[in-house]
């Protein structure tokens, strides 16, 4: 079984993100980059499926050459090779363009499964997997918390509002990973050493013949409204109930 | 300039009330552009839902009632929604930013050659004749203003940021519709649905939410502490990601960036430290109470009222005190 899996580079999920003083974008000075946590779940699942079913795990990403480091992390976890589409910076992409680039990689690689994180923790759009599946006119199983392969189908449990839904998707298919799909492994030292020798192909976006005009543009940024007032510490339960009743009128 | 098509969400055989927030969004777009709106609903045996939808001022309610649509599946639903938008000549397609809308709407966008704005919280105004939307990014730490450059614009609407549309006396025209999605060739089928059993109000709809965190130690303790408190307030129960990851409670109780976004009148956070991902899901609540052993916990920075103490001791007392205060 051949699997393509994404490794998006995002800002450190635990960093406090602030705007530049001119509000043209976020402050990136001193900010660390990490693999998108949901992509890590997707990579882990790809590796587990590979351990059971054999085949190849190919890690794909888009961005400047620095993003090689993000792909290299996935190779150190055990993926076989990488593809990086270069020539686009973060602000030159929207979900639709990313999906069309992945659709092109799909056509070149013809995988059985395309695994992605359900959303990236920077843009929080939650679109790419769904867009990709429709561009390819294939099935999708988004927000996956369990994946099993039965013959030519993927049986996927999805985390949906109100409970857990199980669906079957004929392969090839797109699956997007939710957090509870698995616990991503850490790269081992031998894994890191091996990863240095694994290949990462760089493909220039211009060679793919894709229209790079954006359908969705972020034209301005602002800080969210902060809550006024600050916290009032209460001495005990009775004082709290009193304040909720008379002051906040919440009960 | 075409109208707005609202995609209704059917959940558990009933109209999901968040749909009415998407209707509100459509009405606001209408105020800006002068356009009317229509509603599309697909499902099986949904005559009464279509009837219910006909009292919100839509020009038409398109109904695709087909046993094939008894269970939602993205490829077929997307084909039919897109067919409806094409037939009506809609310039906007709007739906809920729930797992239904998030799963469905991007596919609709592709079929319409449209760009999509996710989790829109506000219409800011116009720029070069196009609407500008606000949407949260980076777990709500940044608000982006986005413009969609395509002829058709797809939007998922964050329910907590738009009031529900009000029921009217006049009835819209209800029109049966066949969009072709029932005949999709994409291989995808429904197997089963395991519903989270709860007699409580829906988490995203409840006026009061009480949420527990990892400090509650394990699953039995989570419910032993949280249920009496929820009972005393007729509240929905939520949880932090840490509590869900640790297996204390089902995943669909998770409040936060990657879970549910809630904005109740009262939010009580119990033994939740307050990671930014959690705050993203509840910081628009009207009144926030935090109970935590650690006075330095970040949750106190956004709380209105803080109580430093051991949840195992304080929360049962609180449930009793609230019961007395409300009786």
Coordinates of C-alpha atoms in Angstrom, one line a residue, chain A:
Chain A
X1 CA 0.0 0.0 0.0
X2 CA 1.3 3.4 -0.9
X3 CA 0.4 6.4 1.3
X4 CA 1.0 10.1 0.8
X5 CA 1.0 12.0 4.0
X6 CA 1.3 15.7 4.7
X7 CA 3.8 17.5 7.0
X8 CA 2.9 21.1 7.3
X9 CA 5.3 23.5 9.0
X10 CA 3.4 25.7 11.6
X11 CA 4.3 28.1 14.4
X12 CA 5.0 26.4 17.7
X13 CA 1.5 25.4 19.0
X14 CA 2.4 26.5 22.5
X15 CA 3.8 29.9 21.6
X16 CA 1.7 33.0 22.3
X17 CA 1.1 34.5 18.9
X18 CA 1.2 38.3 18.6
X19 CA 0.7 40.7 15.8
X20 CA 3.5 43.0 14.5
X21 CA 3.1 46.6 15.5
X22 CA 1.8 47.6 12.1
X23 CA -0.6 44.6 12.2
X24 CA 0.5 43.4 8.8
X25 CA 1.0 39.9 10.1
X26 CA 2.2 37.9 13.1
X27 CA 5.5 38.5 14.9
X28 CA 7.8 35.8 13.7
X29 CA 11.1 37.0 15.3
X30 CA 12.3 34.3 17.7
X31 CA 9.3 32.1 16.9
X32 CA 10.0 28.4 16.5
X33 CA 8.4 26.2 13.8
X34 CA 7.1 22.7 14.5
X35 CA 5.2 20.1 12.4
X36 CA 1.5 20.6 12.6
X37 CA 0.2 18.4 15.5
X38 CA -2.6 16.9 13.3
X39 CA -0.1 16.1 10.6
X40 CA 1.9 14.2 13.2
X41 CA -1.1 12.1 13.9
X42 CA -1.5 11.5 10.2
X43 CA 2.2 10.5 9.8
X44 CA 1.9 8.1 12.8
X45 CA -1.1 6.4 11.2
X46 CA 0.6 6.1 7.9
X47 CA 3.6 4.4 9.6
X48 CA 1.3 2.0 11.5
X49 CA -0.6 1.1 8.3
X50 CA 2.7 0.6 6.6
X51 CA 3.9 -1.7 9.4
X52 CA 0.8 -3.9 8.8
X53 CA 0.3 -3.7 5.1
X54 CA 3.8 -2.9 3.7
X55 CA 4.4 -0.5 0.8
X56 CA 5.7 3.0 1.0
X57 CA 5.1 6.2 3.0
X58 CA 5.8 9.4 1.1
X59 CA 5.8 12.7 3.1
X60 CA 4.7 15.8 1.2
X61 CA 4.8 19.5 2.0
X62 CA 4.8 23.0 0.5
X63 CA 6.9 26.0 1.3
X64 CA 10.5 27.4 1.3
X65 CA 13.5 25.0 1.4
X66 CA 13.6 25.3 5.2
X67 CA 10.5 23.1 5.2
X68 CA 12.8 20.2 4.4
X69 CA 13.4 20.1 8.2
X70 CA 9.7 19.4 8.8
X71 CA 9.8 16.6 6.2
X72 CA 13.0 15.3 7.7
X73 CA 11.3 14.9 11.1
X74 CA 8.7 12.6 9.5
X75 CA 11.5 10.7 7.7
X76 CA 13.2 10.2 11.1
X77 CA 9.9 8.8 12.5
X78 CA 10.1 6.2 9.7
X79 CA 8.7 7.5 6.5
X80 CA 10.5 6.5 3.3
X81 CA 11.0 9.6 1.2
X82 CA 9.8 13.2 0.9
X83 CA 8.5 15.7 -1.7
X84 CA 8.7 19.4 -1.1
X85 CA 7.0 21.8 -3.5
X86 CA 9.0 25.1 -3.3
X87 CA 8.4 28.6 -4.5
X88 CA 5.5 29.6 -2.3
X89 CA 5.7 31.3 1.1
X90 CA 2.9 30.8 3.8
X91 CA 1.1 34.1 2.8
X92 CA 1.1 33.0 -0.9
X93 CA -1.1 30.0 -0.2
X94 CA -4.7 29.4 0.6
X95 CA -6.4 26.0 1.3
X96 CA -7.5 25.7 -2.3
X97 CA -4.1 26.2 -3.8
X98 CA -2.6 23.7 -1.3
X99 CA -5.3 21.2 -2.3
X100 CA -4.6 21.7 -6.0
X101 CA -0.8 21.2 -5.5
X102 CA -1.6 18.0 -3.5
X103 CA -3.9 16.8 -6.3
X104 CA -1.0 17.2 -8.7
X105 CA 1.3 15.2 -6.5
X106 CA -1.5 12.5 -6.2
X107 CA -1.6 12.2 -10.0
X108 CA 2.1 11.7 -10.1
X109 CA 2.4 9.3 -7.2
X110 CA -1.0 7.4 -7.4
X111 CA -1.2 6.4 -3.7
X112 CA -3.9 4.2 -2.2
X113 CA -4.4 6.7 0.7
X114 CA -3.8 10.4 1.1
X115 CA -3.5 11.2 4.8
X116 CA -3.6 14.7 6.2
X117 CA -4.1 16.5 9.5
X118 CA -7.7 17.6 9.9
X119 CA -6.6 21.3 10.2
X120 CA -3.4 23.3 10.6
X121 CA -3.1 25.1 14.0
X122 CA -2.2 28.4 12.3
X123 CA -4.9 29.1 9.7
X124 CA -7.4 26.8 11.4
X125 CA -9.4 26.4 8.2
X126 CA -10.0 22.7 8.2
X127 CA -10.5 22.5 4.4
X128 CA -7.6 20.9 2.5
X129 CA -8.4 17.2 2.8
X130 CA -12.0 17.8 1.8
X131 CA -11.0 20.1 -1.2
X132 CA -8.5 17.5 -2.3
X133 CA -11.0 14.6 -2.2
X134 CA -13.4 16.6 -4.3
X135 CA -10.7 17.7 -6.8
X136 CA -9.8 14.0 -7.2
X137 CA -13.5 12.9 -7.1
X138 CA -12.8 10.3 -4.5
X139 CA -14.2 9.5 -1.0
X140 CA -13.1 11.2 2.2
X141 CA -13.2 10.3 5.9
X142 CA -12.4 13.4 7.9
X143 CA -11.7 13.7 11.7
X144 CA -10.7 10.1 11.9
X145 CA -10.1 8.5 15.3
X146 CA -9.7 4.9 14.0
X147 CA -8.6 3.5 10.6
X148 CA -8.7 -0.1 9.5
X149 CA -8.1 -1.5 6.0
X150 CA -10.5 -4.3 4.8
X151 CA -9.7 -5.3 1.3
X152 CA -10.2 -2.4 -1.0
X153 CA -11.9 -0.3 1.7
X154 CA -10.8 1.9 4.6
X155 CA -13.2 1.6 7.6
X156 CA -12.9 4.8 9.5
X157 CA -14.4 6.0 12.8
X158 CA -15.0 9.7 12.7
X159 CA -15.3 12.1 15.6
X160 CA -18.5 14.0 14.8
X161 CA -20.9 16.2 16.8
X162 CA -23.0 13.9 19.1
X163 CA -20.8 10.8 18.9
X164 CA -18.7 8.5 16.7
X165 CA -19.6 7.7 13.2
X166 CA -18.2 4.7 11.3
X167 CA -18.1 4.8 7.5
X168 CA -16.4 2.8 4.7
X169 CA -14.5 4.5 2.0
X170 CA -13.4 2.8 -1.2
X171 CA -9.7 3.3 -1.9
X172 CA -8.1 5.5 -3.1
X173 CA -9.4 7.8 -0.4
X174 CA -8.5 10.9 1.6
X175 CA -8.4 10.6 5.4
X176 CA -7.9 13.5 7.8
X177 CA -6.6 12.8 11.3
X178 CA -8.1 13.9 14.5
X179 CA -6.1 14.0 17.8
X180 CA -7.3 10.7 19.2
X181 CA -6.3 8.7 16.2
X182 CA -3.0 7.7 17.9
X183 CA -0.1 8.9 19.9
X184 CA 2.7 10.0 17.5
X185 CA 6.0 8.4 18.2
X186 CA 9.2 10.3 18.7
X187 CA 12.0 9.9 16.3
X188 CA 14.7 7.5 17.5
X189 CA 18.4 8.3 17.3
X190 CA 19.0 5.6 14.6
X191 CA 15.9 7.0 12.9
X192 CA 17.4 10.5 12.8
X193 CA 20.6 9.1 11.4
X194 CA 18.8 7.1 8.7
X195 CA 16.7 10.1 7.8
X196 CA 19.7 12.0 6.7
X197 CA 20.2 9.6 3.8
X198 CA 16.6 9.5 2.7
X199 CA 15.7 11.6 -0.4
X200 CA 13.6 14.7 -0.5
X201 CA 12.7 15.7 -4.0
X202 CA 12.2 19.5 -4.5
X203 CA 9.7 20.5 -7.1
X204 CA 9.3 24.1 -8.2
X205 CA 5.7 25.2 -8.1
X206 CA 6.2 26.8 -11.6
X207 CA 6.9 23.3 -13.1
X208 CA 3.5 22.1 -12.0
X209 CA 1.5 24.4 -14.3
X210 CA -0.9 25.4 -11.4
X211 CA -2.7 28.8 -11.3
X212 CA -1.3 30.4 -8.1
X213 CA -3.9 33.2 -7.7
X214 CA -5.5 33.0 -4.3
X215 CA -9.2 32.4 -3.9
X216 CA -9.2 33.5 -0.3
X217 CA -7.0 36.3 1.0
X218 CA -6.4 37.5 4.5
X219 CA -6.3 41.3 4.0
X220 CA -5.9 42.5 7.6
X221 CA -5.3 41.1 11.1
X222 CA -6.4 42.2 14.5
X223 CA -6.0 41.1 18.1
X224 CA -9.2 39.6 19.6
X225 CA -11.2 41.7 22.0
X226 CA -9.9 41.1 25.5
X227 CA -12.2 40.4 28.4
X228 CA -12.6 43.5 30.6
X229 CA -12.5 43.6 34.4
X230 CA -10.1 40.9 35.3
X231 CA -10.7 38.2 37.9
X232 CA -12.3 38.6 41.3
X233 CA -11.1 35.9 43.7
X234 CA -13.7 34.8 46.1
X235 CA -13.1 33.3 49.6
X236 CA -15.5 30.4 49.4
X237 CA -18.5 28.8 47.9
X238 CA -21.1 31.0 49.5
X239 CA -19.4 34.2 48.4
X240 CA -19.3 32.8 44.9
X241 CA -22.9 31.9 44.8
X242 CA -23.8 35.3 46.2
X243 CA -21.8 37.1 43.5
X244 CA -23.2 34.9 40.7
X245 CA -26.7 35.7 41.9
X246 CA -26.6 39.4 42.7
X247 CA -23.7 40.7 40.7
X248 CA -23.5 38.6 37.5
X249 CA -27.1 37.6 37.6
X250 CA -25.9 34.3 36.1
X251 CA -28.0 31.9 38.4

